[in-house]
Short mmCIF file of C-alpha atoms in Angstrom, two decimals:
data_model
loop_
_atom_site.label_atom_id
_atom_site.label_comp_id
_atom_site.label_asym_id
_atom_site.label_seq_id
_atom_site.Cartn_x
_atom_site.Cartn_y
_atom_site.Cartn_z
CA MET A 346 79.82 50.65 74.84
CA GLY A 347 79.71 54.44 75.06
CA MET A 348 80.58 56.39 78.21
CA GLN A 349 77.99 58.15 80.29
CA SER A 350 78.25 61.93 80.69
CA ARG A 351 80.06 61.56 84.02
CA PRO A 352 81.78 58.24 84.76
CA ILE A 353 81.95 56.92 88.29
CA ALA A 354 85.62 56.00 88.13
CA THR A 355 88.75 57.16 86.37
CA VAL A 356 91.23 54.32 85.96
CA VAL A 357 94.85 55.49 85.69
CA ILE A 358 97.32 53.10 84.02
CA PRO A 359 100.85 54.52 83.69
CA THR A 360 103.04 52.76 81.11
CA HIS A 361 106.44 52.95 79.52
CA ASP A 362 107.52 49.80 77.70
CA HIS A 363 105.09 47.05 78.81
CA GLY A 364 103.02 46.89 75.65
CA PRO A 365 102.44 43.11 75.69
CA THR A 366 101.24 42.99 79.31
CA LEU A 367 99.21 46.18 78.88
CA ARG A 368 96.81 44.29 76.64
CA TRP A 369 95.73 42.12 79.62
CA SER A 370 95.79 44.72 82.38
CA VAL A 371 93.54 47.06 80.37
CA ARG A 372 91.28 44.12 79.54
CA SER A 373 90.80 43.46 83.27
CA ALA A 374 89.87 47.13 83.79
CA LEU A 375 87.30 47.07 80.98
CA ALA A 376 85.74 43.85 82.31
CA GLN A 377 84.57 45.46 85.59
CA THR A 378 81.04 45.11 86.88
CA VAL A 379 81.05 48.90 87.11
CA THR A 380 80.97 49.81 83.44
CA ASP A 381 80.66 53.60 83.66
CA LEU A 382 84.35 54.32 83.89
CA GLU A 383 87.11 55.93 81.84
CA VAL A 384 90.54 54.38 81.39
CA PHE A 385 93.52 56.73 81.10
CA ILE A 386 96.61 55.09 79.62
CA ILE A 387 99.36 57.58 80.42
CA GLY A 388 102.30 57.02 78.11
CA ASP A 389 105.78 57.91 79.34
CA GLY A 390 107.95 57.51 76.25
CA VAL A 391 106.06 54.48 74.90
CA PRO A 392 107.96 52.70 72.07
CA GLU A 393 106.29 52.04 68.73
CA SER A 394 105.45 48.42 69.61
CA GLY A 395 103.60 49.51 72.74
CA ARG A 396 101.86 52.33 70.89
CA ARG A 397 100.37 49.85 68.44
CA VAL A 398 98.89 47.81 71.30
CA ILE A 399 97.40 50.96 72.84
CA GLU A 400 95.89 52.06 69.54
CA GLU A 401 94.16 48.69 69.27
CA LEU A 402 92.78 49.06 72.80
CA CYS A 403 91.49 52.57 72.09
CA ALA A 404 89.88 51.43 68.86
CA GLY A 405 88.18 48.52 70.61
CA ASP A 406 86.55 50.56 73.42
CA ASP A 407 85.84 54.29 73.49
CA ARG A 408 86.27 54.34 77.26
CA VAL A 409 90.03 54.06 76.71
CA ARG A 410 92.05 57.23 76.21
CA PHE A 411 95.77 57.45 75.44
CA PHE A 412 97.90 60.30 76.77
CA ASP A 413 101.01 60.05 74.60
CA HIS A 414 104.09 61.84 75.97
CA PRO A 415 107.85 61.70 75.41
CA LYS A 416 109.83 60.18 78.28
CA ALA A 417 109.57 62.44 81.31
CA GLY A 418 111.64 62.59 84.48
CA SER A 419 111.63 59.65 86.91
CA ARG A 420 108.53 57.54 86.10
CA GLY A 421 106.46 60.29 84.53
CA GLU A 422 104.63 61.18 87.75
CA THR A 423 103.90 64.72 86.55
CA LEU A 424 102.18 63.24 83.48
CA ARG A 425 99.68 61.55 85.79
CA HIS A 426 98.99 64.89 87.45
CA GLN A 427 98.33 66.49 84.07
CA ALA A 428 95.95 63.71 83.06
CA LEU A 429 93.97 63.90 86.30
CA ALA A 430 93.24 67.53 85.53
CA GLU A 431 90.98 66.11 82.79
CA ALA A 432 89.49 63.28 84.88
CA ARG A 433 85.70 63.17 85.09
CA GLY A 434 85.32 60.30 87.54
CA THR A 435 84.32 60.89 91.14
CA ILE A 436 86.87 58.28 92.24
CA VAL A 437 90.35 57.43 90.93
CA CYS A 438 91.64 53.86 90.80
CA TYR A 439 95.19 52.91 89.83
CA LEU A 440 96.30 49.84 87.88
CA SER A 441 99.85 48.81 86.94
CA ASP A 442 100.34 47.85 83.32
CA ASP A 443 101.44 44.35 84.36
CA ASP A 444 98.78 43.52 87.00
CA LEU A 445 95.23 42.20 86.84
CA TRP A 446 91.97 43.16 88.54
CA LEU A 447 89.15 40.79 89.41
CA ASN A 448 85.93 42.02 87.84
CA ASP A 449 84.53 43.43 91.10
CA HIS A 450 87.55 45.56 92.01
CA VAL A 451 86.07 48.96 91.09
CA GLU A 452 82.74 48.01 92.65
CA THR A 453 84.48 47.14 95.93
CA ILE A 454 86.57 50.31 95.88
CA LYS A 455 83.54 52.45 95.06
CA SER A 456 81.71 51.06 98.10
CA LEU A 457 84.67 51.79 100.38
CA LEU A 458 85.11 55.31 99.04
CA SER A 459 81.49 56.14 99.77
CA THR A 460 82.62 56.73 103.38
CA ALA A 461 86.39 57.17 102.98
CA ASP A 462 88.84 59.44 101.18
CA PHE A 463 91.66 56.97 100.53
CA VAL A 464 91.43 53.16 100.43
CA SER A 465 93.47 50.09 99.70
CA GLY A 466 92.38 46.88 98.11
CA PHE A 467 93.41 43.64 99.83
CA PRO A 468 96.96 43.28 98.43
CA VAL A 469 98.08 39.86 97.21
CA PHE A 470 100.75 38.89 94.69
CA ARG A 471 101.80 35.91 92.62
CA ASP A 472 105.31 34.53 92.53
CA THR A 473 106.67 33.12 89.30
CA ASP A 474 105.86 29.61 90.55
CA GLY A 475 102.22 30.58 91.00
CA SER A 476 102.28 30.65 94.79
CA LEU A 477 100.39 33.40 96.57
CA GLY A 478 101.79 36.00 98.94
CA GLY A 479 100.69 39.35 100.19
CA TRP A 480 101.16 42.36 102.41
CA ILE A 481 99.43 42.84 105.74
CA VAL A 482 97.83 46.27 105.95
CA ASP A 483 94.73 47.83 107.44
CA LEU A 484 94.42 51.56 106.93
CA CYS A 485 91.86 51.72 109.75
CA VAL A 486 94.69 50.92 112.17
CA PRO A 487 97.04 53.85 112.94
CA PHE A 488 100.02 51.47 113.21
CA TYR A 489 99.88 50.63 109.49
CA ARG A 490 99.42 54.25 108.44
CA GLN A 491 102.49 55.14 110.50
CA ARG A 492 104.45 52.26 108.94
CA ILE A 493 103.71 53.60 105.45
CA LEU A 494 104.60 57.15 106.49
CA ALA A 495 107.88 55.74 107.84
CA GLY A 496 108.71 54.20 104.44
CA ASP A 497 107.25 50.66 104.62
CA ASN A 498 105.29 50.36 101.37
CA ARG A 499 102.40 47.92 101.82
CA ILE A 500 100.01 49.18 99.16
CA PRO A 501 100.91 48.33 95.54
CA LEU A 502 99.75 50.82 92.92
CA SER A 503 97.02 48.46 91.67
CA CYS A 504 95.36 48.49 95.10
CA GLY A 505 95.38 52.23 95.81
CA ALA A 506 92.39 54.50 95.20
CA HIS A 507 91.01 57.83 96.36
CA THR A 508 88.27 60.34 95.65
CA MET A 509 88.84 63.23 93.24
CA THR A 510 87.77 65.53 96.04
CA LEU A 511 90.75 64.36 98.09
CA TYR A 512 93.10 64.72 95.15
CA ARG A 513 92.13 68.35 94.70
CA ARG A 514 92.92 68.96 98.39
CA LEU A 515 96.47 67.61 98.12
CA PRO A 516 99.30 70.13 98.28
CA TYR A 517 101.06 68.70 95.20
CA GLY A 518 99.36 65.65 93.72
CA TRP A 519 101.58 63.41 91.60
CA ARG A 520 105.11 64.85 91.49
CA GLN A 521 108.59 63.60 90.70
CA THR A 522 109.75 61.10 93.28
CA PRO A 523 113.13 61.47 95.02
CA PRO A 524 115.72 58.81 94.07
CA GLY A 525 115.54 55.65 96.14
CA THR A 526 111.82 55.97 96.95
CA HIS A 527 108.96 53.99 95.39
CA THR A 528 106.71 56.21 93.28
CA ASP A 529 103.46 54.90 94.69
CA LEU A 530 104.79 55.04 98.27
CA TYR A 531 105.70 58.70 97.81
CA MET A 532 102.14 59.42 96.74
CA TRP A 533 100.55 57.42 99.57
CA GLN A 534 102.73 59.25 102.10
CA GLN A 535 101.51 62.59 100.78
CA ILE A 536 97.92 61.41 101.13
CA LEU A 537 98.31 59.90 104.60
CA ALA A 538 99.90 63.13 105.85
CA MET A 539 96.65 64.98 105.13
CA PRO A 540 94.56 66.10 108.14
CA GLU A 541 91.03 64.81 108.72
CA LEU A 542 91.53 61.81 106.46
CA ASN A 543 89.21 58.79 106.40
CA THR A 544 90.87 55.53 105.27
CA MET A 545 89.79 51.92 104.78
CA THR A 546 91.08 48.59 103.45
CA ALA A 547 89.13 45.89 101.59
CA ARG A 548 88.62 42.58 103.41
CA GLN A 549 88.89 40.34 100.33
CA PRO A 550 91.29 40.40 97.38
CA THR A 551 90.12 42.04 94.17
CA ALA A 552 93.49 42.51 92.47
CA MET A 553 96.51 40.34 91.70
CA VAL A 554 99.98 41.85 91.59
CA PHE A 555 102.82 40.33 89.56
CA PRO A 556 105.95 42.02 90.99
CA SER A 557 108.55 43.05 88.41
CA ARG A 558 111.40 42.59 90.91
CA THR A 559 111.04 38.79 90.62
CA ARG A 560 110.55 38.79 86.85
CA PHE A 561 113.55 40.61 85.42
CA HIS A 562 114.65 37.38 83.79
CA LEU A 563 111.40 37.14 81.78
CA SER A 564 110.90 38.75 78.38
CA PRO A 565 107.86 41.02 77.77
CA GLU A 566 106.26 38.22 75.78
CA GLN A 567 106.78 35.72 78.60
CA ARG A 568 105.25 38.13 81.09
CA ALA A 569 102.29 38.68 78.78
CA ALA A 570 101.83 34.91 78.46
CA GLU A 571 101.83 34.64 82.27
CA LEU A 572 99.08 37.26 82.55
CA GLU A 573 97.08 35.61 79.81
CA GLY A 574 97.21 32.30 81.68
CA TRP A 575 96.02 33.92 84.89
CA TRP A 576 93.31 35.86 83.03
CA ILE A 577 91.92 32.59 81.67
CA THR A 578 92.10 31.04 85.15
CA MET A 579 90.28 34.00 86.68
CA GLN A 580 87.27 33.41 84.38
CA LYS A 581 86.60 29.97 85.84
CA PRO A 582 83.54 29.74 88.09
CA ASP A 583 85.42 28.32 91.07
CA PHE A 584 88.35 30.75 90.87
CA ARG A 585 87.17 33.12 93.61
CA GLU A 586 86.51 30.26 96.01
CA ARG A 587 89.98 28.83 95.38
CA LEU A 588 91.54 32.27 95.71
CA LEU A 589 89.89 32.85 99.07
CA SER A 590 91.09 29.43 100.23
CA GLU A 591 94.66 30.36 99.21
CA VAL A 592 94.38 33.68 101.00
CA HIS A 593 93.09 31.95 104.13
CA SER A 594 96.01 29.48 104.08
CA TRP A 595 98.53 32.26 103.51
CA ASN A 596 96.97 34.38 106.23
CA SER A 597 97.15 31.46 108.69
CA ARG A 598 100.80 30.85 107.88
CA GLU A 599 101.52 34.54 108.20
CA CYS A 600 99.83 34.69 111.59
CA VAL A 601 101.94 31.76 112.79
CA ARG A 602 105.07 33.39 111.40
CA LEU A 603 104.25 36.67 113.10
CA GLU A 604 103.49 34.89 116.38
CA VAL A 605 106.81 33.01 116.26
CA THR A 606 108.56 36.23 115.32
CA GLY A 607 106.82 37.89 118.24
CA PHE A 608 108.01 35.16 120.64
CA ARG A 609 111.52 35.47 119.30
CA ALA A 610 111.32 39.22 119.57
CA ALA A 611 110.11 38.89 123.16
CA ALA A 612 112.98 36.50 123.95
CA ASP A 613 115.42 38.81 122.22
CA ALA A 614 113.92 41.69 124.16
CA GLY A 615 114.53 39.76 127.42
CA VAL A 616 118.14 39.15 126.46
CA LEU A 617 118.54 42.76 125.48
CA SER A 618 116.94 43.86 128.74
CA SER A 619 119.45 41.76 130.70
CA LEU A 620 122.31 43.14 128.65
CA LEU A 621 121.05 46.67 129.17
CA GLN A 622 120.76 46.08 132.91
CA ALA A 623 124.32 44.75 132.99
CA GLU A 624 125.42 47.77 131.00
CA ARG A 625 123.66 50.09 133.46
CA GLU A 626 125.34 48.37 136.42
CA LEU A 627 128.71 48.65 134.70
CA VAL A 628 128.11 52.32 133.99
CA ASN A 629 127.06 52.96 137.58
CA ASP A 630 130.16 51.12 138.84
CA LEU A 631 132.35 53.18 136.55
CA LYS A 632 130.68 56.35 137.75
CA LYS A 633 131.34 55.29 141.36
CA GLN A 634 134.95 54.55 140.56
CA LEU A 635 135.25 57.85 138.79
CA ASN A 636 133.80 59.65 141.81
CA GLU A 637 136.17 57.80 144.13
CA GLY A 638 139.02 58.47 141.74
CA ALA A 639 138.08 62.13 141.67
CA GLY A 640 138.30 62.21 145.51
CA TYR A 641 141.66 60.47 145.45
CA ALA A 642 142.81 62.85 142.75
CA ASP A 643 141.85 65.79 144.96
CA PHE A 644 143.83 64.22 147.83
CA LEU A 645 146.86 63.75 145.58
CA GLU A 646 146.62 67.29 144.35
CA ARG A 647 146.57 68.58 147.94
CA GLU A 648 149.51 66.31 148.87
CA ILE A 649 151.50 67.46 145.86
CA ALA A 650 150.75 71.08 146.72
CA ALA A 651 151.86 70.52 150.34
CA ARG A 652 155.07 68.81 149.24
CA GLY A 653 155.73 71.59 146.80
CA ALA A 654 155.40 74.13 149.60
CA TYR A 655 157.76 72.04 151.77
CA ARG A 656 160.28 71.92 148.92
CA GLN A 657 160.11 75.66 148.64
CA LEU A 658 160.67 75.96 152.42
CA LEU A 659 163.70 73.64 152.25
CA ALA A 660 165.04 75.51 149.27
CA GLY A 661 164.76 78.73 151.26
CA GLU A 662 166.58 77.25 154.24
CA ILE A 663 169.33 75.83 152.02
CA ALA A 664 169.74 79.21 150.34
CA ALA A 665 169.96 80.91 153.76
CA ARG A 666 172.60 78.41 154.96
CA ASP A 667 174.53 78.87 151.74
CA ASP A 668 174.46 82.59 152.38
CA ARG A 669 175.72 82.08 155.97
CA ILE A 670 178.50 79.76 154.82
CA ALA A 671 179.55 82.25 152.18
CA GLY A 672 179.60 84.96 154.83
CA LEU A 673 181.72 82.84 157.17
CA ALA A 674 184.16 82.06 154.35
CA VAL A 675 184.61 85.77 153.69
CA GLU A 676 185.04 86.44 157.39
CA LEU A 677 187.63 83.61 157.70
CA GLU A 678 189.57 84.92 154.76
CA GLN A 679 189.66 88.35 156.31
CA ILE A 680 190.96 86.89 159.59
CA ARG A 681 193.69 84.95 157.83
CA ARG A 682 194.90 88.11 156.16
CA SER A 683 195.05 90.08 159.44
CA ALA A 684 198.40 90.93 161.31
CA LEU A 685 197.14 89.28 164.49
CA TRP A 686 196.61 85.97 162.66
CA ARG A 687 200.15 86.10 161.18
CA ALA A 688 201.66 86.90 164.63
CA LYS A 689 199.78 84.03 166.17
CA ASN A 690 201.19 81.68 163.57
CA ARG A 691 204.78 82.81 164.31
CA LEU A 692 204.37 82.44 168.06
CA SER A 693 202.89 79.07 167.63
CA GLY A 694 205.93 77.95 165.59
CA SER A 695 208.62 79.22 168.23
CA TRP A 696 206.79 77.64 171.08
CA ALA A 697 206.69 74.30 169.28
CA ALA A 698 210.43 74.36 168.62
CA ALA A 699 211.27 75.12 172.28
CA LEU A 700 208.98 72.38 173.37
CA GLY A 701 210.81 69.91 171.10
CA VAL A 702 214.27 70.74 172.63
CA ARG A 703 213.03 70.29 176.12
CA ALA A 704 211.46 66.97 175.27
CA ALA A 705 214.72 65.70 173.84
CA ARG A 706 216.57 66.53 177.00
CA LEU A 707 214.15 64.71 179.15
CA LEU A 708 214.45 61.60 177.00
CA ALA A 709 218.27 61.57 177.36
CA GLY A 710 218.06 60.49 181.02
CA PRO A 711 219.94 61.51 184.24
CA ASP A 712 223.42 60.19 183.25
CA ARG A 713 223.63 62.43 180.30
CA ARG A 714 222.30 65.29 182.30
CA HIS A 715 225.31 65.06 184.79
CA GLY A 716 228.09 64.02 182.33
CA ASP A 717 229.91 67.44 182.20
#
């Protein structure tokens, strides 16, 4: 089927080496209820095997266009920017080369973008065992926009979409992503940082994501077989009803999980509050002790200063006494060397001798005194 002069949507499918899965992802894009669209397959160093698949897809539908490039930096983000310079759609939808869209995805996104600038499909994924999971996000709620801006990626590439008018307003558009950051997240953060932005999220799933992080052990052929099986399942008349039932069950379980998590968080918050209060009391007690200790320290410093002054006083008195003693010693030595002191010593010795003779006579008694 030929394209109209101006398609409603430009579908961007970046690819590197997922040729086998690309066959099914592109097929889901071409099977949309909105048929006036163009599909841009943006090759980032596609190997020969993948190039053959893409050539078949281009030959089978003239809405498909291949942008063939050598491997660029990171995940070839700048190649997407180059391709969008040639986009003719009024809206841009993104699809991973290993995901699938339900046939009303573009129609749903188109309706949302009639009043919004950037939207997200309802994001669900399939585990390798076939079970369904998802991400909770609502771009109408500021909390979720802030979570994405903070680095919590809740919008897979296959669910993101925006108007071309918005893209032309962006400061950079697609650009090389810093290491350690998801490519799509980096783009969504740039968009959500824009002023005066209108955002919305779909209320029902229109895309299925098959995360690569849980499928590294599968070969490209095995991954393609998985997508083929789901593509066949998606064509069954009761598929949408069963999908909605799965989503409802998952959503109920998730609500219970979040509620339990909330209760636990509240309990943890109570424990933390008690611990924080105990910490505050301990800090206050330490501050009080420090204040008291500071007062005692001041007292000790004053006491030490007073004792130091007293020591200096005692040292002065001791020095003065030492000086007096030294003076007396000099004076005594001078006296000892004087003539008067020597005469005194001689007189003292004669007097003592005379006293000894007299004492001896007295001790002899009266008979000896009259014996002559």
